[in-house]
Structure formats: structure tokens, C-alpha cells
mmCIF file of N, CA and C in Angstrom:
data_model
loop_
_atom_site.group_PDB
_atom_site.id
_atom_site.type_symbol
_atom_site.label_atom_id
_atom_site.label_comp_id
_atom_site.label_asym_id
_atom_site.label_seq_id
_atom_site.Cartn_x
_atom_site.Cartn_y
_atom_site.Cartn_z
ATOM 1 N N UNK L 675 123.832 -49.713 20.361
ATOM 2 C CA UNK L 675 123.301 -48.390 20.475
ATOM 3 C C UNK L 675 123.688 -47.807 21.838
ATOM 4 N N UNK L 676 124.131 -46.629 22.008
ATOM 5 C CA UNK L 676 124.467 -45.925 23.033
ATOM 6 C C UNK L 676 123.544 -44.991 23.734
ATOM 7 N N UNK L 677 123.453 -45.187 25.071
ATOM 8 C CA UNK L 677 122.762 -44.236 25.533
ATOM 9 C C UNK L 677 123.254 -43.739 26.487
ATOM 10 N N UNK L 678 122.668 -41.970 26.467
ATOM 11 C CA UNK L 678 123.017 -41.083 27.933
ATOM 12 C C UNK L 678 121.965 -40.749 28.899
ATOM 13 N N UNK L 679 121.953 -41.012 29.570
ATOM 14 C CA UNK L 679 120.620 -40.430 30.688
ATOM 15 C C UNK L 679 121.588 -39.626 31.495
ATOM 16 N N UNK L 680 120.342 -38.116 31.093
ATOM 17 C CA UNK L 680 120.633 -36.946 31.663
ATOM 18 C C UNK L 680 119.947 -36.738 33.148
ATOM 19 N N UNK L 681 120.800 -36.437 34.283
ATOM 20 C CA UNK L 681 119.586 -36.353 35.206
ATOM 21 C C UNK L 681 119.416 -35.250 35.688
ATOM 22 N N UNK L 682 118.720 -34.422 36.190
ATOM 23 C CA UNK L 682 118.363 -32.968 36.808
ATOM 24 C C UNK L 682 118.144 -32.334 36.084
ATOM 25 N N UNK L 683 116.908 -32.291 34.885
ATOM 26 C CA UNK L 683 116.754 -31.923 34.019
ATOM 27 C C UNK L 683 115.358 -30.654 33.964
ATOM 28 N N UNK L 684 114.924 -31.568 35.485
ATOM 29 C CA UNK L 684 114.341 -31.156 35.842
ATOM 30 C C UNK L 684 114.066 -29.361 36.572
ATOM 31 N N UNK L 685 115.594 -29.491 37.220
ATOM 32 C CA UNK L 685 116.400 -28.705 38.305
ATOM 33 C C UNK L 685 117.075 -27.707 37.127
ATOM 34 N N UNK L 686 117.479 -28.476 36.379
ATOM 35 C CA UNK L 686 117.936 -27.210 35.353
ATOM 36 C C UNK L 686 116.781 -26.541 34.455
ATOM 37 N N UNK L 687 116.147 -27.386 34.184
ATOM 38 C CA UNK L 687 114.595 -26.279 33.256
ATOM 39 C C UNK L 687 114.723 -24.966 34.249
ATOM 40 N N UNK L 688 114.223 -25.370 36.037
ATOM 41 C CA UNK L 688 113.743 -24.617 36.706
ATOM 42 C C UNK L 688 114.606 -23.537 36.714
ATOM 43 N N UNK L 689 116.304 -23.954 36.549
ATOM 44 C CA UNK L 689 117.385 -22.824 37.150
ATOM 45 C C UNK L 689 116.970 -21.609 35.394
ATOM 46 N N UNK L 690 117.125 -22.073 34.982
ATOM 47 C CA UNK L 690 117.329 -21.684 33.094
ATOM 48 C C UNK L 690 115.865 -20.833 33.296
ATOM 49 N N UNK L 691 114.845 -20.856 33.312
ATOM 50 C CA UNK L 691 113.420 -20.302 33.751
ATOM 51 C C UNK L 691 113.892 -19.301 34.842
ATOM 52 N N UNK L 692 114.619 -19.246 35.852
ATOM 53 C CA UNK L 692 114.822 -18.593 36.798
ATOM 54 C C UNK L 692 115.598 -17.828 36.368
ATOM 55 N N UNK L 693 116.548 -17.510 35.483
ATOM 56 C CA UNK L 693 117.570 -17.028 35.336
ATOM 57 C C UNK L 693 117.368 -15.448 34.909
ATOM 58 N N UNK L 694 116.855 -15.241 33.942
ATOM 59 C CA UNK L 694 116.332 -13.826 33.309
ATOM 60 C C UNK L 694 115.842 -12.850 34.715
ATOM 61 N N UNK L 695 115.248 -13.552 35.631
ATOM 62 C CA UNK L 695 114.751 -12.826 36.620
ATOM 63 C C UNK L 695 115.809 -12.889 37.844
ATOM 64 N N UNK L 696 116.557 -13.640 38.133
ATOM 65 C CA UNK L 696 117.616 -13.548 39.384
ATOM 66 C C UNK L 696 118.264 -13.245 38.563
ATOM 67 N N UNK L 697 119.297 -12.583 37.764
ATOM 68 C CA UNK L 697 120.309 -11.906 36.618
ATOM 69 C C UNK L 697 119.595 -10.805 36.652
ATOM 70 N N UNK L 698 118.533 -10.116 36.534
ATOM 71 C CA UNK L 698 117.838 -8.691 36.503
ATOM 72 C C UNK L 698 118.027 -8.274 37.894
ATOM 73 N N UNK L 699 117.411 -9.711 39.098
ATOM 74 C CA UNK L 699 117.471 -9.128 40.253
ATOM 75 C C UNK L 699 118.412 -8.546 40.659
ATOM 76 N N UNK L 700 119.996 -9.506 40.655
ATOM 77 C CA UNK L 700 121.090 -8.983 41.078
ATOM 78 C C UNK L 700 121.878 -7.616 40.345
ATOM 79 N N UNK L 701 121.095 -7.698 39.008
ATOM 80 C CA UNK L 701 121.809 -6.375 38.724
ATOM 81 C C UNK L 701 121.649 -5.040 39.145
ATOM 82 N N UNK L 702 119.742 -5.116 39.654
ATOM 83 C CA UNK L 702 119.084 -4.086 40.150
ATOM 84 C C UNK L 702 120.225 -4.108 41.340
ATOM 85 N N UNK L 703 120.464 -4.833 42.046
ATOM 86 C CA UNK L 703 120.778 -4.727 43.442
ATOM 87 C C UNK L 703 122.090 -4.172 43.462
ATOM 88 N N UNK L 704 122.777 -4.887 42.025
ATOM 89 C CA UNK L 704 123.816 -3.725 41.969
ATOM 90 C C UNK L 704 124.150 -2.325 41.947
ATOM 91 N N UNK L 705 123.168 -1.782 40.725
ATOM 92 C CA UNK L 705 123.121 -1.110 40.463
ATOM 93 C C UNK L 705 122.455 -0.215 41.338
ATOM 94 N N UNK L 706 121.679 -0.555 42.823
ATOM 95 C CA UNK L 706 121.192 0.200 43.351
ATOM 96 C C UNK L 706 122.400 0.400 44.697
ATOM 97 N N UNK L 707 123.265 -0.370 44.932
ATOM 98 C CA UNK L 707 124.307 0.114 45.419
ATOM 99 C C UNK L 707 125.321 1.030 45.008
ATOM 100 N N UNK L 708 125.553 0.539 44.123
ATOM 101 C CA UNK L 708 126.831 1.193 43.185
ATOM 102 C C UNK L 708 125.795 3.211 43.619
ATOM 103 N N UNK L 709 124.373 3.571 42.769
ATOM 104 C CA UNK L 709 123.833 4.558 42.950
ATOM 105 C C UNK L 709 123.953 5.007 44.757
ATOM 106 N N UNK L 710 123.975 3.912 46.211
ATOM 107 C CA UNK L 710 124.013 4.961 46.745
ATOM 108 C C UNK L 710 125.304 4.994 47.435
ATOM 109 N N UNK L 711 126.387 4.286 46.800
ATOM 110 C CA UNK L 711 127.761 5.396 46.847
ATOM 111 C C UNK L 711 127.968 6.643 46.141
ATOM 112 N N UNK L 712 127.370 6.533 45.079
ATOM 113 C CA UNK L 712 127.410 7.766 44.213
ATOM 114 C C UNK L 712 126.648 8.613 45.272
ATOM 115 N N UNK L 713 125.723 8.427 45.899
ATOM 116 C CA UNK L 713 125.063 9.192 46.889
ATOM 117 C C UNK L 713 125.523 9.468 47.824
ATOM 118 N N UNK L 714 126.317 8.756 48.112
ATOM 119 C CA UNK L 714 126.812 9.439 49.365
ATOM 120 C C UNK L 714 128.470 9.735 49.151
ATOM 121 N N UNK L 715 128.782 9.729 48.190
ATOM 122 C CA UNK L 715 130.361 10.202 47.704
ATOM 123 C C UNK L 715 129.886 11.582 47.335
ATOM 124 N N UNK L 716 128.461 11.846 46.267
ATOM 125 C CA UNK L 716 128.189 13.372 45.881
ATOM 126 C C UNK L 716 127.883 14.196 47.303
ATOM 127 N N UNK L 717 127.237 13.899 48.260
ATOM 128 C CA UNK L 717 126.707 14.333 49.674
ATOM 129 C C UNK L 717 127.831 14.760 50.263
ATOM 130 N N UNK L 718 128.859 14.127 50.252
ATOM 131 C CA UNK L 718 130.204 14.534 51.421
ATOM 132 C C UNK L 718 130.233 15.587 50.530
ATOM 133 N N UNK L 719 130.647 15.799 48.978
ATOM 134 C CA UNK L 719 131.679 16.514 48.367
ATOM 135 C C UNK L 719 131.192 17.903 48.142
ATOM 136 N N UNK L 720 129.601 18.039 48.165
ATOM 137 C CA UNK L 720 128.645 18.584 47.429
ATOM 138 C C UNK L 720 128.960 20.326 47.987
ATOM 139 N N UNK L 721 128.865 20.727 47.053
ATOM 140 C CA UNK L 721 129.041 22.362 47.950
ATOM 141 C C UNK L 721 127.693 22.667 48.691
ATOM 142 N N UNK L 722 128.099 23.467 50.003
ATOM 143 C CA UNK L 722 127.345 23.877 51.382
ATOM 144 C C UNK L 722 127.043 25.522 51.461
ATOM 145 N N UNK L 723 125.637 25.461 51.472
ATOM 146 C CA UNK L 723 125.640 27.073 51.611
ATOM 147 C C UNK L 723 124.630 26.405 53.322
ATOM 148 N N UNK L 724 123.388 26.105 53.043
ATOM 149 C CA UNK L 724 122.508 26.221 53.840
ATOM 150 C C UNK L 724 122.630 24.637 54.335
ATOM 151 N N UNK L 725 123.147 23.216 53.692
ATOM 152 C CA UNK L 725 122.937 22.229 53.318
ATOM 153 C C UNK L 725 121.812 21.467 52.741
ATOM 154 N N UNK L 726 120.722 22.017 52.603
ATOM 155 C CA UNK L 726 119.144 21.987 52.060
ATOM 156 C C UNK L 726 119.649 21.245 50.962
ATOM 157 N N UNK L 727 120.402 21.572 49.870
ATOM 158 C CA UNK L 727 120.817 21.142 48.550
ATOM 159 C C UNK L 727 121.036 19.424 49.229
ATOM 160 N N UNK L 728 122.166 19.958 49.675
ATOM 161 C CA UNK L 728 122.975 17.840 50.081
ATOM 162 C C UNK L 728 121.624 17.243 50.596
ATOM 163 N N UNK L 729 120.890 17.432 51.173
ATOM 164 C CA UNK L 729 119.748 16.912 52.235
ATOM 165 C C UNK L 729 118.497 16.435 50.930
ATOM 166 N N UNK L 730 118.798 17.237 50.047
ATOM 167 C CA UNK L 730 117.840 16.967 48.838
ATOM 168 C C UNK L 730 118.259 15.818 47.253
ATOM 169 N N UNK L 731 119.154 15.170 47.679
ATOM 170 C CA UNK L 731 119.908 14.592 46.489
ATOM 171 C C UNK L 731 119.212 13.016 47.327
ATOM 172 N N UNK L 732 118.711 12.415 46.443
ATOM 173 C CA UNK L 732 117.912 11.331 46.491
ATOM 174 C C UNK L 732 117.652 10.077 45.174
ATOM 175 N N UNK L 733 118.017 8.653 45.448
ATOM 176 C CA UNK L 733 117.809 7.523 44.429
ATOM 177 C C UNK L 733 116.409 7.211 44.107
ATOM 178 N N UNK L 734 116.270 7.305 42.995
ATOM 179 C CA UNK L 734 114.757 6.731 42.478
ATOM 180 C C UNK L 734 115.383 5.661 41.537
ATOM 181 N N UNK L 735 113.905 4.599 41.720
ATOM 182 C CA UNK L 735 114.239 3.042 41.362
ATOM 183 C C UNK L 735 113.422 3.072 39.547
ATOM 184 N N UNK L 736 113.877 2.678 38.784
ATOM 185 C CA UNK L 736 112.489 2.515 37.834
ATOM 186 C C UNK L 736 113.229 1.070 36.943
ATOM 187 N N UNK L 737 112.215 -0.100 38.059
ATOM 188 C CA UNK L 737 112.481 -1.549 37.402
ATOM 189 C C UNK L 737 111.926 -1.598 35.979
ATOM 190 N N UNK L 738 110.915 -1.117 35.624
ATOM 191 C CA UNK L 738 110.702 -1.001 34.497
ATOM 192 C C UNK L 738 111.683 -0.945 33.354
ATOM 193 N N UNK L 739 112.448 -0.073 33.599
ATOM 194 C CA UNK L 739 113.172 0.364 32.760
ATOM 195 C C UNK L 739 115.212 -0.308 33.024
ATOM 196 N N UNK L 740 114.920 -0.919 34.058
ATOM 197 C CA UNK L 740 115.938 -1.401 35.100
ATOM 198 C C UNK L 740 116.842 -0.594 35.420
ATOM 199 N N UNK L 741 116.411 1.167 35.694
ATOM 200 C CA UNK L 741 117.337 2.011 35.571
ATOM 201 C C UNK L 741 117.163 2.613 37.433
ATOM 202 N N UNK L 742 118.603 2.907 37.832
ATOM 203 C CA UNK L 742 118.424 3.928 38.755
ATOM 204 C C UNK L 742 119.186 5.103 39.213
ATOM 205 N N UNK L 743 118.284 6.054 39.260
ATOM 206 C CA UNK L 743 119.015 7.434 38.966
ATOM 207 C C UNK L 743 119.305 8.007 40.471
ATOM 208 N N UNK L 744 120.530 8.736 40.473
ATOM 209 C CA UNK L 744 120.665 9.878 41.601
ATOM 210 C C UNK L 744 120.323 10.918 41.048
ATOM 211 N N UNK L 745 119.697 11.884 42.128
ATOM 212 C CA UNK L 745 119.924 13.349 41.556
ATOM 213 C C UNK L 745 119.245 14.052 42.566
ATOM 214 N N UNK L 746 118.543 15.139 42.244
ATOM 215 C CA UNK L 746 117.982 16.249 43.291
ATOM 216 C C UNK L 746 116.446 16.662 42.440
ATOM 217 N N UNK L 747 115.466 15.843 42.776
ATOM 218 C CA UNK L 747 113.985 15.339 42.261
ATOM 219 C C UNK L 747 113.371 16.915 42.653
ATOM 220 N N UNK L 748 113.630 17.288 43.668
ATOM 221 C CA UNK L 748 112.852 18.695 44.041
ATOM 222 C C UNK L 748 113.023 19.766 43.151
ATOM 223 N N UNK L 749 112.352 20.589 42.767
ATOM 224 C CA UNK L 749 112.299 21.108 41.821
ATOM 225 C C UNK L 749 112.855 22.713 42.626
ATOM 226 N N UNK L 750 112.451 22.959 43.987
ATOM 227 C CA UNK L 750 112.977 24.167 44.479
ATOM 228 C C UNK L 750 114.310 23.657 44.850
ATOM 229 N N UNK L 751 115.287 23.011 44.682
ATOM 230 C CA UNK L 751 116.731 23.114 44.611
ATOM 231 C C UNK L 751 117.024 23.205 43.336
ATOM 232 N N UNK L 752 116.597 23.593 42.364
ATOM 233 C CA UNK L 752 116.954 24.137 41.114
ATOM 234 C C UNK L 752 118.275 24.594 41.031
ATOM 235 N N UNK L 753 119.237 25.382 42.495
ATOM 236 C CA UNK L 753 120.274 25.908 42.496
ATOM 237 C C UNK L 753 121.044 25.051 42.574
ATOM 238 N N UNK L 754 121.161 23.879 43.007
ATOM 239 C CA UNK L 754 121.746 22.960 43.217
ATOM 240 C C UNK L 754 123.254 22.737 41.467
ATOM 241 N N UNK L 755 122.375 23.410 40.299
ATOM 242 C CA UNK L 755 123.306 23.159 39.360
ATOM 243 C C UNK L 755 124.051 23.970 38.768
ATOM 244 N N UNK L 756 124.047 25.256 39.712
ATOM 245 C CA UNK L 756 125.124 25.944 39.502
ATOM 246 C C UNK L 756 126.334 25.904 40.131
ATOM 247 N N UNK L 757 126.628 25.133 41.500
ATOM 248 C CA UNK L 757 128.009 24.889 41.922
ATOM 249 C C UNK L 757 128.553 23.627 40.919
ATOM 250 N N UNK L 758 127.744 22.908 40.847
ATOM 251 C CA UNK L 758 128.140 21.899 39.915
ATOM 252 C C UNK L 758 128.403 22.253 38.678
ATOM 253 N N UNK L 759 127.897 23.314 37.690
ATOM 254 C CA UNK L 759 128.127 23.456 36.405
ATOM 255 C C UNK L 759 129.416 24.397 36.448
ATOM 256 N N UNK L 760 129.327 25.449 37.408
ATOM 257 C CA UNK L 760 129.592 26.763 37.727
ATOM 258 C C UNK L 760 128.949 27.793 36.670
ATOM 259 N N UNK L 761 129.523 29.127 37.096
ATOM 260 C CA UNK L 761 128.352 30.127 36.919
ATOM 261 C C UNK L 761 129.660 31.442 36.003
ATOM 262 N N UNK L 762 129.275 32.442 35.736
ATOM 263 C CA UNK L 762 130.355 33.699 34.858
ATOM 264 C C UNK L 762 130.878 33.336 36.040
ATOM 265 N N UNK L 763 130.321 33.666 37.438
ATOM 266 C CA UNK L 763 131.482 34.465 38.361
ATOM 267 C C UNK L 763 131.529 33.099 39.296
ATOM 268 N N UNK L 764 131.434 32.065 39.486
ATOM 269 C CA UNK L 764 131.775 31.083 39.995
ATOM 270 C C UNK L 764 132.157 29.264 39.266
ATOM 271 N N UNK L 765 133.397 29.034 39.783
ATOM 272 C CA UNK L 765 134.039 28.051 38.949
ATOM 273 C C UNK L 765 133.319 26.906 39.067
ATOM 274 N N UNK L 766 133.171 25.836 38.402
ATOM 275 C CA UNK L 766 132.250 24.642 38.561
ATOM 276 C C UNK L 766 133.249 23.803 39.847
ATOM 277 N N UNK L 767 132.359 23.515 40.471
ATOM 278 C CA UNK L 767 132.729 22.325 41.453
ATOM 279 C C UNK L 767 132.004 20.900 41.134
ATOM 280 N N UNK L 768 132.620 19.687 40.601
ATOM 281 C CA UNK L 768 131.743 18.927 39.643
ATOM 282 C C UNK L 768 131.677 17.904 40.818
ATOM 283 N N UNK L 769 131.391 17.722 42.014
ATOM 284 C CA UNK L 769 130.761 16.948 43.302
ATOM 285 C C UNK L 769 130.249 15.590 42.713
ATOM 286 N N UNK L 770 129.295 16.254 42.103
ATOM 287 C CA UNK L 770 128.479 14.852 41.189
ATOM 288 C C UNK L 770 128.794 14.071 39.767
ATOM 289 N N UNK L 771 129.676 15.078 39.073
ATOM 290 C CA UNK L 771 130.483 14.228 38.059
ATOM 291 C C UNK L 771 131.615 12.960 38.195
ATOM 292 N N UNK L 772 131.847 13.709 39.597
ATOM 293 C CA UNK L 772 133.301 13.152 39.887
ATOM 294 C C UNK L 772 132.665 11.642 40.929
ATOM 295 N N UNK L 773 131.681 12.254 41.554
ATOM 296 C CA UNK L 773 131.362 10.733 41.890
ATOM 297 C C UNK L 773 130.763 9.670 41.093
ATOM 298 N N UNK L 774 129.963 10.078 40.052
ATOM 299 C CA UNK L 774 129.933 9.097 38.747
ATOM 300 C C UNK L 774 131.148 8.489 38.022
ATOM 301 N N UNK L 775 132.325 9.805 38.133
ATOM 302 C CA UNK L 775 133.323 8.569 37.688
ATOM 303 C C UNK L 775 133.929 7.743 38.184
ATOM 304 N N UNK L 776 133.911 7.633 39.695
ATOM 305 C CA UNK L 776 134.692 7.045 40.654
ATOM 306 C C UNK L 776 133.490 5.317 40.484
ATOM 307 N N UNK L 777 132.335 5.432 40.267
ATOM 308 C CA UNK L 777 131.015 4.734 40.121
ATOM 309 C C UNK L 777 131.488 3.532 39.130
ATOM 310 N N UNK L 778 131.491 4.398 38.013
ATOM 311 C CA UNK L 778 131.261 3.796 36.853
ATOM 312 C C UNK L 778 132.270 2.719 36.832
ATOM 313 N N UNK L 779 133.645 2.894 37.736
ATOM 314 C CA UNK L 779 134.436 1.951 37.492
ATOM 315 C C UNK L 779 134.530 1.014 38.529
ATOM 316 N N UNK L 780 133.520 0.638 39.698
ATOM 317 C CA UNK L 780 132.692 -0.093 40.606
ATOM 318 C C UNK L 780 131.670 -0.929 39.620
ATOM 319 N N UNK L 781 131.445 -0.744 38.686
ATOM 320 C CA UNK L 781 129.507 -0.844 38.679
ATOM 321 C C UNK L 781 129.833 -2.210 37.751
ATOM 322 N N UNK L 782 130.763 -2.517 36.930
ATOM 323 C CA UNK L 782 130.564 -3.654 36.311
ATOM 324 C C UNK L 782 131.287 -4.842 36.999
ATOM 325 N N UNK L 783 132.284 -4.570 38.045
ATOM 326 C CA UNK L 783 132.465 -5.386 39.255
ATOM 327 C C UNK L 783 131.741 -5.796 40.146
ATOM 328 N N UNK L 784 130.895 -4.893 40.413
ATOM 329 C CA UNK L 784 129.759 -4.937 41.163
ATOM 330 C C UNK L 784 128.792 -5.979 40.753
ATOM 331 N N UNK L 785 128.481 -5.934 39.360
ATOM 332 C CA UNK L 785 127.075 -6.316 38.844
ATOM 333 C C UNK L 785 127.724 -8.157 38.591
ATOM 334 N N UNK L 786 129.003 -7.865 38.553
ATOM 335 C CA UNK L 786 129.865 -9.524 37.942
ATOM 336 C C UNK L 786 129.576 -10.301 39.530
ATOM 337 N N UNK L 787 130.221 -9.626 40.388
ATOM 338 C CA UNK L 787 130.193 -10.157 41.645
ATOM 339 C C UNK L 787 128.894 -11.210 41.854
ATOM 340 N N UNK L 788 127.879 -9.614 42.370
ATOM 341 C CA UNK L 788 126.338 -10.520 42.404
ATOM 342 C C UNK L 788 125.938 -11.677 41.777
ATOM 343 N N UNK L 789 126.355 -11.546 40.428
ATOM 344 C CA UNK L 789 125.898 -12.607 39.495
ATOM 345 C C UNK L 789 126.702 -13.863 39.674
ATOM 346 N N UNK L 790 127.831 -13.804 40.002
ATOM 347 C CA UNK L 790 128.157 -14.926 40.267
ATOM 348 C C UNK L 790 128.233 -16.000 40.899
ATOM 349 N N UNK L 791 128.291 -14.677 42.465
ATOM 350 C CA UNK L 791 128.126 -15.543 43.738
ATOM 351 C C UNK L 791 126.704 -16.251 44.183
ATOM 352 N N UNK L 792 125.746 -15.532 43.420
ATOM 353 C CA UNK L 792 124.164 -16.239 43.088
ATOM 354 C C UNK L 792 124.193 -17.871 42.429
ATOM 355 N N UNK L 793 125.283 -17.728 41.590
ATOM 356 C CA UNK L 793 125.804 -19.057 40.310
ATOM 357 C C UNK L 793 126.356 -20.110 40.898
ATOM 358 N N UNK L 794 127.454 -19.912 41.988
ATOM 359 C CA UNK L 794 128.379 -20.831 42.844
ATOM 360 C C UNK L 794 128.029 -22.042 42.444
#
């Protein structure tokens, strides 16, 4: 009869138990970087009247949902989405589109990285 004795079985329950939550952690952490380049790539680009607008573009976290958003939370920069959309008489300047796309192709490098170098 053959036998295997497994050892660190112990060490692995614990890693395997740990995992769901350091894999969420690092992604948050990604994902909350990756958001403040987008923040600060939309900030340089952003059109300037008064700068109030750029000064108002801000990351909110919601682990709950493991989501995190850029944007402009204040409700009196409301104007803020007409340089970005543009308007009849003014052309869109897309500041914040364009730094989401520059993002999006960071963000799953990003999130691989963390996770791995956590794994080593």
C-alpha cells in the first residue's frame, strides 16, 4: 500500500481562506490607482475657464460594490459637461473620455501585476 503525506496543509487551508479577500484587496488597490491616473490625466487635459471645474473632479471608493468612480460629485459644477459633451455652438473636448481610454488599457495589467506579485 502506498502512501503520500502532504505537508503544509495547514499553511495552505490558511492561504486558500485568505485568498477571496487579498485578490479583492489587490484589485481594489488597483483599481484605485488605475482611477487616480484617470484623475489626474482628466485634470491636466480638462478645459479651464475659472479652474473650479478641474479642482472639483474627485475618486469615490464603494468596496461594497468593489467599484471606483471618477467624476465631479458636486452638483454646482453641473457645467463641467458641456466642454466634455460639447454644446450647438461649442465642439466637445472629451478630457475625460480620452483618459478612460488611455485607463482601460492599464487596468487589467495593473490588476494582473498586484495579484501576482502578492502570489510569488
Amino acid at each position: 500500500m502506498s502512501r503520500v503525506r502532504i505537508e503544509g496543509m495547514g499553511q495552505l487551508r490558511r492561504a486558500l481562506r485568505r485568498l477571496p479577500a487579498d485578490v479583492e484587496s489587490e484589485s481594489m488597490a488597483a483599481l484605485r490607482r488605475v482611477a487616480e491616473d484617470v484623475r489626474e490625466d482628466w485634470y491636466t487635459n480638462a478645459a479651464v475657464d475659472t479652474g473650479a471645474g478641474r479642482e472639483g473632479i474627485d475618486i469615490r471608493e464603494d468596496r461594497r460594490d468593489a467599484a471606483v468612480e471618477v467624476g465631479i460629485f458636486d452638483p454646482a459644477l453641473y457645467y463641467m459637461v458641456f466642454p466634455e459633451e460639447g454644446t450647438t455652438s461649442q465642439a466637445a473636448q472629451p478630457a475625460l473620455q480620452e483618459a478612460i481610454a488611455r485607463a482601460e488599457q492599464r487596468l487589467a495589467g495593473e490588476v494582473a501585476r498586484r495579484i501576482s506579485r502578492r502570489y510569488r
